[in-house]
Coordinates of C-alpha atoms and ligand atoms in Angstrom, one line a residue:
X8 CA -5.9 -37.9 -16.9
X9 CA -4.2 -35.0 -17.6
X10 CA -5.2 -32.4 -20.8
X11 CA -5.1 -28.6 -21.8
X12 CA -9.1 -27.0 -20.8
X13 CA -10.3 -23.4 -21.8
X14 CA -11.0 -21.4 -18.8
X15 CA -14.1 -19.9 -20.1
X16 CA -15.9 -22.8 -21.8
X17 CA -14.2 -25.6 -20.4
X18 CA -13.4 -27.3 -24.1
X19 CA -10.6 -30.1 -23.9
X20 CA -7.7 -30.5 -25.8
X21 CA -4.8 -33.1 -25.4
X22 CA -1.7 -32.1 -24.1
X23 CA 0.2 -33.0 -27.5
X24 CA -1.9 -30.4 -29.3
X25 CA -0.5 -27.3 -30.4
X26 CA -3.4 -24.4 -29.4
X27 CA -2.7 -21.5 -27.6
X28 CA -6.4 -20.1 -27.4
X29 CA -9.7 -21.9 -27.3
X30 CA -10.8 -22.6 -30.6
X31 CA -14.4 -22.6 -29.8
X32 CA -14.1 -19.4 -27.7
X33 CA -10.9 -17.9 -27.9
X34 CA -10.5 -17.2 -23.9
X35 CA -7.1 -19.0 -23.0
X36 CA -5.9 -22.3 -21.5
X37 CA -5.1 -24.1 -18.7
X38 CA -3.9 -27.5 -17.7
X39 CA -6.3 -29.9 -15.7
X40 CA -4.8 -33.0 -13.5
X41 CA -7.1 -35.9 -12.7
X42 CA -6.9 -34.7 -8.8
X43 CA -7.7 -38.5 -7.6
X44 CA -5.4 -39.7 -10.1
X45 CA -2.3 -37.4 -9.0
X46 CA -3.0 -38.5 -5.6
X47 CA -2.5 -42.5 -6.3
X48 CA 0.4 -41.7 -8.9
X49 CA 1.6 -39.6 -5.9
X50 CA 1.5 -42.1 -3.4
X51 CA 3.7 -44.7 -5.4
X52 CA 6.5 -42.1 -6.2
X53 CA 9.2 -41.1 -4.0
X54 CA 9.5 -36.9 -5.1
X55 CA 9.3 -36.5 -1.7
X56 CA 13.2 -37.8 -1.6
X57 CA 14.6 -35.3 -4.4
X58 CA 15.8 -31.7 -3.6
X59 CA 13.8 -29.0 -3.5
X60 CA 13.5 -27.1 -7.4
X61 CA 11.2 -27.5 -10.4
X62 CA 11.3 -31.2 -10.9
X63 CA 11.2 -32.5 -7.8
X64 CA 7.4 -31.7 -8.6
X65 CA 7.8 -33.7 -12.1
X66 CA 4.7 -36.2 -11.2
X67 CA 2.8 -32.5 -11.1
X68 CA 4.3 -32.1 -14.8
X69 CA 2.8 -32.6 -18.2
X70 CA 5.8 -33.7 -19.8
X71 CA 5.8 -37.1 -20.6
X72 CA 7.9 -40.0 -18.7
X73 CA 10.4 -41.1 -21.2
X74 CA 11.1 -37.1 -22.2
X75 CA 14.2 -35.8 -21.3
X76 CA 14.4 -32.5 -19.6
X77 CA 16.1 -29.2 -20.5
X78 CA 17.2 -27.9 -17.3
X79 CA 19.6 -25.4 -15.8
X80 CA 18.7 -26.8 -12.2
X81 CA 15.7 -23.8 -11.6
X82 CA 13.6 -23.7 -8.4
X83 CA 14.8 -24.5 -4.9
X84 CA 15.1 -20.6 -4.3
X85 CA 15.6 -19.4 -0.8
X86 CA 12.5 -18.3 1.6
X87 CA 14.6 -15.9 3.9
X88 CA 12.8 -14.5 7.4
X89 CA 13.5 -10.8 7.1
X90 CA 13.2 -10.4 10.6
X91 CA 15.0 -6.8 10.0
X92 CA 12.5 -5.7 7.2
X93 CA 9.7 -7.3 10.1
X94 CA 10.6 -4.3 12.2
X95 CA 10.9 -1.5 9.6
X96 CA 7.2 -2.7 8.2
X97 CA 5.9 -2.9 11.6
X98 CA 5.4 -7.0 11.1
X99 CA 5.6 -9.6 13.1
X100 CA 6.3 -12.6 10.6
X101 CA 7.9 -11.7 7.1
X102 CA 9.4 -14.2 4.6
X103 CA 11.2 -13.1 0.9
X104 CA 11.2 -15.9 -1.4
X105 CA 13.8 -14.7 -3.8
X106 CA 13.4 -15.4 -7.0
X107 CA 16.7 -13.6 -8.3
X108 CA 18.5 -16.8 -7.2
X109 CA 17.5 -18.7 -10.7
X110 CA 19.6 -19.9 -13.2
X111 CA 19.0 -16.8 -15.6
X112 CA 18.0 -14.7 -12.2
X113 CA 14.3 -14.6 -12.2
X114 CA 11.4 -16.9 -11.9
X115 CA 11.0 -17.4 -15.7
X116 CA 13.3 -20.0 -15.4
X117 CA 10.8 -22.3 -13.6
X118 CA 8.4 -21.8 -16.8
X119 CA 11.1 -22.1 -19.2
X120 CA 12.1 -25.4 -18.2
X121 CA 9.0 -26.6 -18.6
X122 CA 7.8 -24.9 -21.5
X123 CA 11.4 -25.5 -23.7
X124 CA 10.9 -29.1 -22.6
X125 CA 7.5 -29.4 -23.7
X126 CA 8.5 -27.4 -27.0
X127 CA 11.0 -30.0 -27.8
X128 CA 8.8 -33.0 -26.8
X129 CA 6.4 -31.9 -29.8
X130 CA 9.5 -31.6 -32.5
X131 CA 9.4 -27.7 -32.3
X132 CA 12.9 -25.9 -33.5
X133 CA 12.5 -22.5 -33.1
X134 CA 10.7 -20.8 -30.4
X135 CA 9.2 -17.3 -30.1
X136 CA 8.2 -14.8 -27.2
X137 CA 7.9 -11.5 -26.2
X138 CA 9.4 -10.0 -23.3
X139 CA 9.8 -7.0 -21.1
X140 CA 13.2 -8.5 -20.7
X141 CA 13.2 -11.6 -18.2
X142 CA 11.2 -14.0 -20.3
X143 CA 13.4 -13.6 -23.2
X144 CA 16.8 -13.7 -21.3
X145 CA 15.1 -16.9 -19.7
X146 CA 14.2 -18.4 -23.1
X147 CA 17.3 -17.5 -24.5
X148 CA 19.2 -19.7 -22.0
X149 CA 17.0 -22.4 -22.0
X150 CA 17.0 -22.6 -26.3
X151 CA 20.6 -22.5 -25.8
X152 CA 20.4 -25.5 -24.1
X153 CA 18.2 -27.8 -26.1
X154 CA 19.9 -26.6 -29.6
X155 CA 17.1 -25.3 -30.6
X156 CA 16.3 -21.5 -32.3
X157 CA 14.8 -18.5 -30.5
X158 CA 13.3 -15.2 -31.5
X159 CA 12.7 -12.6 -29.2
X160 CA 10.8 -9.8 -29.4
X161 CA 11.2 -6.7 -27.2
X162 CA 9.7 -3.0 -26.9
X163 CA 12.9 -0.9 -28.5
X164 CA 14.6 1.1 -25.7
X165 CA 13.0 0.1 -22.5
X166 CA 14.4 -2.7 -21.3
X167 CA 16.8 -3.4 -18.9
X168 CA 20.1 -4.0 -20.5
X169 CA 21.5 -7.1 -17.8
X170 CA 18.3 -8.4 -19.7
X171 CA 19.3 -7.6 -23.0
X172 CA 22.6 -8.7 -22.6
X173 CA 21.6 -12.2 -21.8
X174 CA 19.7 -13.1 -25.1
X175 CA 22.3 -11.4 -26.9
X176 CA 25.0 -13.5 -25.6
X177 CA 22.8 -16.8 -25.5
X178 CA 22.6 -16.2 -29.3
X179 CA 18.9 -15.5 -29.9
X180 CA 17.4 -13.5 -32.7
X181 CA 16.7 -9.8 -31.0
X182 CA 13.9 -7.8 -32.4
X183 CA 13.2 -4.7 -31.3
X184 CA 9.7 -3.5 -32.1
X185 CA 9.5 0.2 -31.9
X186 CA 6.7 0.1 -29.8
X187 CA 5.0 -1.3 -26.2
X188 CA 5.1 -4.9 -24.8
X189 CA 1.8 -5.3 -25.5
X190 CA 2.2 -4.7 -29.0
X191 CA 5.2 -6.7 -29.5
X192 CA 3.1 -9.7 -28.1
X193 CA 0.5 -9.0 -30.8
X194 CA 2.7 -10.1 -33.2
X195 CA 4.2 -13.2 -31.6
X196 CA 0.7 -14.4 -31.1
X197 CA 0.1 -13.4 -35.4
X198 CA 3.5 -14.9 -35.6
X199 CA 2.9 -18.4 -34.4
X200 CA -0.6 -18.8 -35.3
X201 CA 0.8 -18.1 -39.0
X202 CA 4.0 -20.4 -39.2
X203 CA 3.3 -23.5 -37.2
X204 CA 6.6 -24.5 -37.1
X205 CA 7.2 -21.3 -34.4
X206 CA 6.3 -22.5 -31.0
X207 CA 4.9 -19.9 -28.4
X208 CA 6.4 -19.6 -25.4
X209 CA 4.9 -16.4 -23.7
X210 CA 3.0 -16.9 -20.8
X211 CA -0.8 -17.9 -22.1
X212 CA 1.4 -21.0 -22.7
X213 CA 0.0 -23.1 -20.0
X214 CA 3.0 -25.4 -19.8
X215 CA 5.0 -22.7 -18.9
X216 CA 2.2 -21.8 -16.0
X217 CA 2.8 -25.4 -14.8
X218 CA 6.6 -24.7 -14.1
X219 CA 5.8 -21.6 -12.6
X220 CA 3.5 -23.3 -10.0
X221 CA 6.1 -25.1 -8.3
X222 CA 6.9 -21.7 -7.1
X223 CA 3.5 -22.3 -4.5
X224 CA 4.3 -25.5 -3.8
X225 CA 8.1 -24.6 -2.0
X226 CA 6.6 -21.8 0.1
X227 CA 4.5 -24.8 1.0
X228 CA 7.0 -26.8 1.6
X229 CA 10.0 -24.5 2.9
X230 CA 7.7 -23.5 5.5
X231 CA 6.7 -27.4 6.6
X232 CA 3.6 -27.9 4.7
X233 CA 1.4 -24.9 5.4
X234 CA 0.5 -21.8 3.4
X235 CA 1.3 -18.4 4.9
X236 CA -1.6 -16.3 5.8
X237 CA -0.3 -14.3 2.6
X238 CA 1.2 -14.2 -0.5
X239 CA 2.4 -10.4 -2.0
X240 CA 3.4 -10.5 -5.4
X241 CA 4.3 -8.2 -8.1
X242 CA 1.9 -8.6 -11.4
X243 CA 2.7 -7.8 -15.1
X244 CA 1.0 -10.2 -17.9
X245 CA -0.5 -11.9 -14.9
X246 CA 0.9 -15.5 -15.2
X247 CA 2.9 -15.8 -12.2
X248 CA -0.3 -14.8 -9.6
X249 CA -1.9 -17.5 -11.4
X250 CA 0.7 -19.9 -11.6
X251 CA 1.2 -19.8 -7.5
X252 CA -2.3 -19.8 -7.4
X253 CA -2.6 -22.9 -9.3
X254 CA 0.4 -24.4 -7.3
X255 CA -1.4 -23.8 -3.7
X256 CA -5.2 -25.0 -5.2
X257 CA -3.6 -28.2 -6.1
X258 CA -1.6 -28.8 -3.0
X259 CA -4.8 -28.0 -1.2
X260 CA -7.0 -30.4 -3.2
X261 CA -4.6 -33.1 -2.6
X262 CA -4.5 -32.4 1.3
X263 CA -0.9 -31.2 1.7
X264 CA -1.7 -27.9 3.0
X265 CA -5.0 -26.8 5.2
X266 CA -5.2 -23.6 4.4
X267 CA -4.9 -21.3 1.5
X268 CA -3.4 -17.7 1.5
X269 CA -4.6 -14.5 0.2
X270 CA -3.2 -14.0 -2.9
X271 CA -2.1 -10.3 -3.0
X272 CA -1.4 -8.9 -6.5
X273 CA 0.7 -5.4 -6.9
X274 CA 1.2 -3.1 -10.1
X275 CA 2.7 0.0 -10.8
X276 CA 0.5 2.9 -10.4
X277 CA 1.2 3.6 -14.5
X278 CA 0.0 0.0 -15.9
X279 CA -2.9 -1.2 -13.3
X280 CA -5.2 -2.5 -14.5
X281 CA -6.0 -5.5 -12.6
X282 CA -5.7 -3.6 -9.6
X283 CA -8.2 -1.2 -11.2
X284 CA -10.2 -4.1 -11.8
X285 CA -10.1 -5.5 -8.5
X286 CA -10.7 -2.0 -6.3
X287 CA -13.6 -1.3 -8.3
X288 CA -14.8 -5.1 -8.4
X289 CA -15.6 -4.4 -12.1
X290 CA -15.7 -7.5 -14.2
X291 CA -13.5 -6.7 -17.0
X292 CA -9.9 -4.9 -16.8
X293 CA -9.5 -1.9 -18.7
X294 CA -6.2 -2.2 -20.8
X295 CA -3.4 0.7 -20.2
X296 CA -2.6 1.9 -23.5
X297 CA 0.5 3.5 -22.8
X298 CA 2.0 1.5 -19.5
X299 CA 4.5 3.8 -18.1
X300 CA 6.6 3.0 -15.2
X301 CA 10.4 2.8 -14.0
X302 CA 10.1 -1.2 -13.1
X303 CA 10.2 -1.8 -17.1
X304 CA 9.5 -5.7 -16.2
X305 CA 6.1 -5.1 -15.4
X306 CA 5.4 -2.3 -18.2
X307 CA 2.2 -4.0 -19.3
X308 CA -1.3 -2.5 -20.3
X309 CA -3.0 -5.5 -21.5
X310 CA -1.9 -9.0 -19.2
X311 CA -2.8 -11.7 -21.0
X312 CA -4.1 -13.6 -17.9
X313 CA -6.2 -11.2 -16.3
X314 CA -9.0 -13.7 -15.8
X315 CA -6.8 -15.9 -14.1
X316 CA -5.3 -13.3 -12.0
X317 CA -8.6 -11.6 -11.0
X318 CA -9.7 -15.0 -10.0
X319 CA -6.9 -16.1 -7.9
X320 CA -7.3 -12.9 -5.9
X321 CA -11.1 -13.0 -5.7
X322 CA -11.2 -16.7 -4.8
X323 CA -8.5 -16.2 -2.2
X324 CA -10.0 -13.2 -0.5
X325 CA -6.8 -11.2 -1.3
X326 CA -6.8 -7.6 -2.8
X327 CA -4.5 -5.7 -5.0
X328 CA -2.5 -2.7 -4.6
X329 CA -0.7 0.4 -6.6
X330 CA 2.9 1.6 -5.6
X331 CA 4.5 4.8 -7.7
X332 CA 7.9 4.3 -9.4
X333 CA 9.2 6.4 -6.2
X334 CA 7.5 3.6 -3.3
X335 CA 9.3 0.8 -5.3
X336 CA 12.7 2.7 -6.0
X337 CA 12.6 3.4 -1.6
X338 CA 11.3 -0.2 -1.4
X339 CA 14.2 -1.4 -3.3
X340 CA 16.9 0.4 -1.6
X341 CA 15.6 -0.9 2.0
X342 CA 15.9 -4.6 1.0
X343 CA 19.2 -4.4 -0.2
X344 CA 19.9 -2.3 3.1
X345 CA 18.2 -4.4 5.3
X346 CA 18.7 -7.6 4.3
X347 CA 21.3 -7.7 1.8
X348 CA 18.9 -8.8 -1.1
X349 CA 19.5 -6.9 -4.3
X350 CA 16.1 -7.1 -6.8
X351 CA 14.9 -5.2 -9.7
X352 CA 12.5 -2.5 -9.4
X353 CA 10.1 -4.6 -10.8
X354 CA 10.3 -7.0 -7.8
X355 CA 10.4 -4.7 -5.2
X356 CA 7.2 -3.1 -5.6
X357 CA 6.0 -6.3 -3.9
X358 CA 7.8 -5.0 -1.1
X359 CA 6.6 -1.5 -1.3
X360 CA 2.7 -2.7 -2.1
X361 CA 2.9 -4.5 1.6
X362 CA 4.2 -1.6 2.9
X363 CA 1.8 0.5 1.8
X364 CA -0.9 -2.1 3.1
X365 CA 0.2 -2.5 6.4
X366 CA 0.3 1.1 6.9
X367 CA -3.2 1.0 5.7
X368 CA -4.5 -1.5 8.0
X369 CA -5.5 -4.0 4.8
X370 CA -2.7 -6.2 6.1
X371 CA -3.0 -7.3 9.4
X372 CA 0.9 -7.0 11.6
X373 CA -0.1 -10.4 13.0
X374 CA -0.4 -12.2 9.2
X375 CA 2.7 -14.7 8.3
X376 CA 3.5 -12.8 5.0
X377 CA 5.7 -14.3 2.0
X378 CA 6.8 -11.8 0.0
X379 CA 8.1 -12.8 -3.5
X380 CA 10.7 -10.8 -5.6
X381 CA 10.8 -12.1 -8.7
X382 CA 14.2 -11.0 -10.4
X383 CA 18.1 -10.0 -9.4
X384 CA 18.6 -6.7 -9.4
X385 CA 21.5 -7.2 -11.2
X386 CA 19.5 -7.1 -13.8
X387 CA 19.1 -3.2 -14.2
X388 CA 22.3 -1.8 -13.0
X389 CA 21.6 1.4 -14.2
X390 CA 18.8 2.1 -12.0
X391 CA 20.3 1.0 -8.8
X392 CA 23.4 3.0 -9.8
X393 CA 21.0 6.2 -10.0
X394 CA 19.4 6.0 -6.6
X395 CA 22.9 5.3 -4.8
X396 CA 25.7 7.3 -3.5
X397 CA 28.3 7.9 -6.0
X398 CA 31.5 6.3 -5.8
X399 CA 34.2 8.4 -4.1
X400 CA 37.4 9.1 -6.3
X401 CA 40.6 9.0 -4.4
X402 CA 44.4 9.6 -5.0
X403 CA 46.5 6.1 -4.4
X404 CA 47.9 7.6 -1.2
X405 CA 46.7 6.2 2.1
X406 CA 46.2 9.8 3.4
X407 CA 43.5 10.4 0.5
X408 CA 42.1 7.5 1.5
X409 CA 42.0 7.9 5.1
X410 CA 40.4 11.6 4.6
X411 CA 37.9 10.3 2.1
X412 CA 36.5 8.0 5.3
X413 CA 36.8 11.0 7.8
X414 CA 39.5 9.2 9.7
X415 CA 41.5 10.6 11.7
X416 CA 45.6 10.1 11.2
X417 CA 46.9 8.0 13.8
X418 CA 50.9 7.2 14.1
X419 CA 51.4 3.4 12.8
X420 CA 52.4 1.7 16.6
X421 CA 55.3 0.5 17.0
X422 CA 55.2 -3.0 17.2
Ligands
LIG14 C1 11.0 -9.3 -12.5 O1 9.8 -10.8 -19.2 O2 6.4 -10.2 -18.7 O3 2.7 -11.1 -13.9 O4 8.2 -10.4 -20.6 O5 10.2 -9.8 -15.2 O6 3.8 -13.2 -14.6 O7 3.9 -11.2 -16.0 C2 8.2 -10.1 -17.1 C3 7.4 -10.1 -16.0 C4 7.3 -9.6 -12.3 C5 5.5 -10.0 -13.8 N1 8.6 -9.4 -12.0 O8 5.1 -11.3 -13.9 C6 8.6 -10.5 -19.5 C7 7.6 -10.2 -18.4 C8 9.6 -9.5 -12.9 C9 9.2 -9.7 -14.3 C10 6.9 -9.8 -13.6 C11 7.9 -9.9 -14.6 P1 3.8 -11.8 -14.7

């Protein structure tokens, strides 16, 4: 009932087959549920009882029933009303699903517990990706945690070091290829179709996709069974987009929600081009060659999943925008002002792509808008440090202190 299917030419492979591309066409995978059959298996099972997070979806899993799961408790993130961030965007109806609040602070985590458990339902010992940063700190935890090896690879230099820090710690192999992302993910996909014995977990892993989609499913649910009119999220390799996409299609099929949203997809202005692809309704993308932009996380010139990106936005009626390094640093700094949610730049160019939207009229202010930030900004310290206020340094006298704040000195009262 359930099996891995090439989006392109629709070939079938079982879900205990290790293939990353199609072998007959070499356009990537996806995984395929017996729609009727999900709905029977879903009548008979009580998820509906377990917490919100990842596995309360497990009957939407691929994982088999008698596996046991590597978990770190992912999912189950909070869907905040920004009513304050309403009124500075001019909407009426604004919710930030906030993705910083997973295990490893970003929403790789809901991938990674399915992927790592998948990995070590097939035997696999040492896994492999490559990362702008968040998959491999994810994948790095989540190795950790089943015993297993990991080997990361990461562009040398430009990556954010709360990132860096956490494969470090979590003991995985670090490489750093003097180069791009997109090169570095060249040679994990050489890498693993050379040793077999290296499992792949970058995103055109459609396991991982699957975890990701329970991310669509909460919005669903957090906001009592029904899709917002809109979904803005930020897009690097493309996976997530697809994976919410995948979440809300399947919800939809099965009747829990009416409605689907538009999915809205935002890059940085330097590595675009899906939104390219999708203002000029070409066909194709055009790779970046040399991604530049200040939210490192989505410094990609080549995504993977275009395809499925392109379609989720197409099929949804939804669009795509381009925010410069400077809209998402001033996007950044009003979240944390405004509502007290710290992201990474990377994140918060979902926030500046609706702002520049709405100000453009392609967003209406009546829409019910979820807004997703996908990462903590603890996560790049540096860069918030930057674009903030310095810290003030004082004597340790009170009168130092009290001059520093532009108080004026009042006589202690006499009690
Ligand atoms: C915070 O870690 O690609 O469009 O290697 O870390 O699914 O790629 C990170 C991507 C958005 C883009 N926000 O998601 C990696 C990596 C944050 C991210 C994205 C990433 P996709």
């Amino acid at each position: 009932m359930v099996h891995q299917e090439c989006i392109n030419c629709k070939t079938q492979y079982g879900i205990d087959e290790i293939v990353y591309f199609c072998r007959k066409c070499g356009d990537i995978l996806e995984i395929k549920f017996g729609m009727t059959e999900l709905g029977e298996k879903l009548k008979a099972s009580d998820w509906k009882k377990t917490p919100i997070s990842v596995w309360r979806y497990r009957d939407f899993m691929p994982i088999h029933e008698a596996t046991r799961l590597v978990t770190l408790s992912e999912g189950g993130t909070g869907l905040h009303r920004s009513q304050r961030l309403c009124d500075e965007l001019g909407l009426k109806q604004l919710y930030v699903k906030n993705e910083g609040e997973n295990p490893t602070g970003s929403f790789k985590d809901r991938g990674m517990t399915v992927g790592v458990t998948k990995a070590v339902e097939l035997g696999a010992r040492h896994v492999i990706c490559a990362s702008t940063g968040n998959t491999s700190a994810s994948l790095a935890a989540y190795a950790a945690r089943a015993g297993i090896k990991c080997t990361v690879l990461i562009p040398s230099g430009k990556i954010a070091y709360g990132k860096l820090s956490q494969s470090m710690i979590h003991g995985a192999k670090v490489l750093q290829v003097r180069g791009n992302f997109d090169q570095a993910l060249e040679f994990v996909l050489k890498l693993a179709e050379k040793h077999k014995d290296i499992y792949l977990l970058n995103s055109i892993n459609p396991f991982r996709i699957e975890g990701q989609k329970s991310l669509g499913f909460e919005i669903c649910e957090q906001l009592g069974n029904e899709a917002p009119d809109r979904i803005v999220i930020p897009v690097g390799n493309a996976g997530n987009i697809s994976a919410v996409w995948k979440g809300l299609t399947e919800f939809y099929k099965l009747g829990i929600i009416k409605k689907l949203p538009k999915m809205t997809g935002i890059q940085a202005a330097g590595s675009a081009p899906i939104a390219q692809a999708i203002k000029t309704n070409s066909e194709k993308i055009t790779p970046v060659e040399h991604p530049e932009t200040i939210a490192t996380a989505i410094r990609i010139g080549a995504p993977v999943s275009w395809k499925k990106a392109v379609n989720a936005i197409r099929e949804s009626h939804g669009t795509a925008e381009t925010v410069t390094d400077e809209e998402i640093l001033d996007a950044q700094k009003i979240l944390a002002r405004v509502e007290g949610i710290f992201v990474e730049p990377a994140s918060a160019s979902s926030i500046a792509g609706l702002k520049k939207l709405v100000k453009s009229g392609v967003i209406g202010r009546d829409e019910r808008v979820v807004c997703i930030t996908t990462g903590h900004g603890l996560k790049d310290p540096d860069t918030a440090i930057k674009q903030s206020e310095k810290p003030v340094e004082v004597d340790a006298e009170m009168s130092a202190i009290e001059n520093a704040l532009g108080l004026k000195k009042q006589a202690i009262l006499a009690r």
